[in-house]
Coordinates of N, CA and C in Angstrom, one line a residue:
M1 N -64.3 175.4 -73.1 CA -65.7 175.1 -73.4 C -66.5 176.3 -72.9
P2 N -67.4 176.8 -73.7 CA -68.2 177.9 -73.3 C -69.1 177.7 -72.1
D3 N -69.3 178.7 -71.3 CA -70.1 178.6 -70.1 C -71.6 178.6 -70.6
P4 N -72.3 177.6 -70.4 CA -73.7 177.5 -70.8 C -74.7 178.5 -70.1
S5 N -74.2 179.0 -69.0 CA -75.1 179.9 -68.2 C -75.1 181.3 -68.8
L6 N -74.1 181.6 -69.7 CA -74.0 182.9 -70.3 C -74.8 183.0 -71.6
E7 N -75.6 184.0 -71.7 CA -76.5 184.1 -72.9 C -75.8 185.0 -74.0
N8 N -74.9 185.9 -73.7 CA -74.2 186.7 -74.7 C -72.9 187.2 -74.2
V9 N -72.2 187.9 -75.1 CA -70.8 188.3 -74.8 C -70.8 189.3 -73.7
F10 N -71.9 190.1 -73.5 CA -71.9 191.1 -72.5 C -71.9 190.5 -71.1
E11 N -72.7 189.4 -71.0 CA -72.7 188.6 -69.7 C -71.3 188.0 -69.4
A12 N -70.6 187.6 -70.5 CA -69.3 187.0 -70.3 C -68.3 188.1 -69.8
I13 N -68.4 189.3 -70.4 CA -67.6 190.4 -69.9 C -67.9 190.7 -68.5
L14 N -69.1 190.8 -68.1 CA -69.5 191.1 -66.7 C -68.9 190.0 -65.8
K15 N -69.0 188.8 -66.2 CA -68.6 187.7 -65.3 C -67.0 187.5 -65.3
Y16 N -66.4 187.6 -66.4 CA -64.9 187.3 -66.5 C -64.1 188.6 -66.7
G17 N -64.6 189.7 -67.0 CA -63.9 190.9 -67.3 C -63.6 191.0 -68.8
H18 N -62.7 191.9 -69.2 CA -62.4 192.1 -70.6 C -60.8 192.0 -70.7
D19 N -60.4 192.1 -72.0 CA -59.0 191.9 -72.2 C -58.2 193.2 -72.3
E20 N -58.7 194.3 -72.0 CA -58.0 195.6 -72.1 C -56.8 195.6 -71.2
D21 N -56.8 194.9 -70.1 CA -55.7 194.9 -69.2 C -54.8 193.6 -69.3
F22 N -55.1 192.8 -70.3 CA -54.4 191.5 -70.5 C -53.0 191.8 -70.8
V23 N -52.1 191.1 -70.1 CA -50.6 191.2 -70.3 C -50.2 189.7 -70.5
P24 N -49.8 189.4 -71.7 CA -49.3 188.0 -71.9 C -48.1 187.6 -71.2
R25 N -48.0 186.4 -70.8 CA -46.8 185.9 -70.1 C -45.7 185.5 -71.1
H26 N -44.6 186.3 -71.2 CA -43.5 186.0 -72.1 C -42.5 185.2 -71.5
E27 N -42.2 185.4 -70.2 CA -41.1 184.7 -69.5 C -41.5 183.4 -69.0
D28 N -41.7 182.4 -69.9 CA -42.1 181.1 -69.4 C -41.4 180.1 -70.3
E29 N -40.8 179.1 -69.7 CA -40.0 178.1 -70.5 C -40.9 177.3 -71.4
E30 N -42.2 177.3 -71.2 CA -43.1 176.5 -72.0 C -43.6 177.3 -73.2
F31 N -43.2 178.6 -73.4 CA -43.6 179.4 -74.5 C -42.5 179.3 -75.6
N32 N -42.8 178.3 -76.5 CA -41.8 177.9 -77.5 C -42.2 178.3 -78.9
P33 N -41.3 178.5 -79.8 CA -41.6 178.8 -81.2 C -42.2 177.5 -81.9
T34 N -42.8 177.7 -83.0 CA -43.3 176.6 -83.8 C -42.8 176.7 -85.2
A35 N -42.6 175.6 -85.9 CA -42.2 175.5 -87.3 C -43.5 175.2 -88.1
A36 N -44.6 175.1 -87.5 CA -45.8 174.8 -88.3 C -46.1 175.9 -89.2
P37 N -46.5 175.6 -90.5 CA -46.8 176.7 -91.5 C -48.1 177.4 -91.2
A38 N -48.1 178.6 -91.6 CA -49.3 179.5 -91.4 C -50.6 178.8 -92.0
G39 N -51.7 178.8 -91.3 CA -52.9 178.3 -91.8 C -53.1 176.8 -91.6
S40 N -52.0 176.1 -91.2 CA -52.1 174.7 -91.0 C -52.9 174.3 -89.8
P41 N -53.6 173.2 -89.7 CA -54.3 172.8 -88.5 C -53.4 172.8 -87.3
E42 N -52.2 172.3 -87.5 CA -51.2 172.3 -86.3 C -51.0 173.7 -85.8
K43 N -50.7 174.7 -86.7 CA -50.5 176.1 -86.3 C -51.7 176.7 -85.6
L44 N -52.9 176.4 -86.1 CA -54.1 176.9 -85.5 C -54.3 176.4 -84.1
E45 N -54.0 175.1 -83.9 CA -54.1 174.5 -82.6 C -53.1 175.1 -81.6
I46 N -51.9 175.4 -82.1 CA -50.8 176.0 -81.3 C -51.2 177.4 -80.9
L47 N -51.8 178.2 -81.8 CA -52.2 179.5 -81.5 C -53.4 179.5 -80.4
A48 N -54.3 178.5 -80.6 CA -55.4 178.4 -79.6 C -54.9 178.0 -78.3
E49 N -53.9 177.1 -78.2 CA -53.3 176.7 -76.9 C -52.6 177.9 -76.3
R50 N -51.9 178.7 -77.1 CA -51.2 179.9 -76.5 C -52.2 180.8 -75.9
V51 N -53.3 181.0 -76.5 CA -54.4 181.9 -75.9 C -54.9 181.3 -74.6
R52 N -55.2 180.0 -74.6 CA -55.7 179.3 -73.4 C -54.7 179.5 -72.3
R53 N -53.4 179.5 -72.5 CA -52.4 179.5 -71.5 C -52.0 180.9 -71.1
G54 N -52.5 181.9 -71.8 CA -52.1 183.3 -71.5 C -50.9 183.8 -72.1
F55 N -50.4 183.1 -73.2 CA -49.2 183.5 -73.9 C -49.6 184.4 -75.0
P56 N -48.6 185.2 -75.6 CA -48.8 186.0 -76.8 C -49.1 185.0 -77.9
L57 N -49.9 185.5 -78.9 CA -50.1 184.7 -80.1 C -48.9 184.3 -80.9
W58 N -48.0 185.3 -81.1 CA -46.9 185.1 -81.9 C -45.6 185.1 -81.1
H59 N -44.7 184.1 -81.5 CA -43.4 184.0 -80.9 C -42.4 184.6 -82.0
E60 N -41.4 185.3 -81.6 CA -40.6 186.0 -82.5 C -39.8 185.0 -83.4
E61 N -39.7 183.7 -83.0 CA -39.0 182.7 -83.7 C -39.9 181.7 -84.5
D62 N -41.2 182.0 -84.5 CA -42.2 181.2 -85.3 C -41.8 181.2 -86.8
R63 N -42.2 180.2 -87.5 CA -41.9 180.1 -88.9 C -42.6 181.3 -89.6
V64 N -41.9 181.9 -90.5 CA -42.5 183.1 -91.2 C -42.6 182.9 -92.7
D65 N -42.2 181.7 -93.2 CA -42.4 181.5 -94.6 C -42.6 180.0 -94.9
Y66 N -42.7 179.6 -96.1 CA -43.0 178.2 -96.5 C -41.7 177.5 -97.0
S67 N -40.5 178.0 -96.9 CA -39.3 177.4 -97.4 C -39.1 176.1 -96.8
G68 N -38.7 175.2 -97.6 CA -38.3 173.8 -97.2 C -39.5 172.9 -97.0
L69 N -40.7 173.4 -97.3 CA -41.9 172.5 -97.2 C -42.2 171.9 -98.5
T70 N -42.7 170.7 -98.5 CA -43.2 170.1 -99.7 C -44.6 169.6 -99.4
G71 N -45.4 169.4 -100.4 CA -46.8 169.0 -100.3 C -47.2 168.1 -101.4
A72 N -48.3 167.4 -101.3 CA -48.8 166.6 -102.3 C -49.3 167.5 -103.4
V73 N -49.0 167.1 -104.7 CA -49.5 167.8 -105.8 C -50.5 166.9 -106.5
R74 N -51.7 167.4 -106.6 CA -52.7 166.5 -107.3 C -52.9 167.0 -108.7
P75 N -52.8 166.1 -109.7 CA -53.0 166.5 -111.1 C -54.4 167.1 -111.3
R76 N -54.5 168.0 -112.2 CA -55.8 168.5 -112.6 C -56.5 167.6 -113.6
D77 N -57.8 167.6 -113.5 CA -58.6 166.8 -114.4 C -58.6 167.4 -115.8

C-alpha cells in the first residue's frame, strides 16, 4: 500500500532509498518456479509477490511457453 504522506517518487526515494544496490534473495526455499502462463492474472500476482518479498522476478524454471494449455474458444459472430 502506498505511503499517503509521500507526494512524489522523489520523496519516496529520499525516505526508502533506491534500488541501485538491490540484491534479490535467491537462496530461499520459498522462491519457487511457477507454471502460470505469461500475462495471466496468476503470473502477474506471483511476480508482484516476488517483488514484495525481495526475490528476483524470474525463476529459471518458470514456464517459458504455452504448450499443454487449453482455453475456451468463443465462436465469432
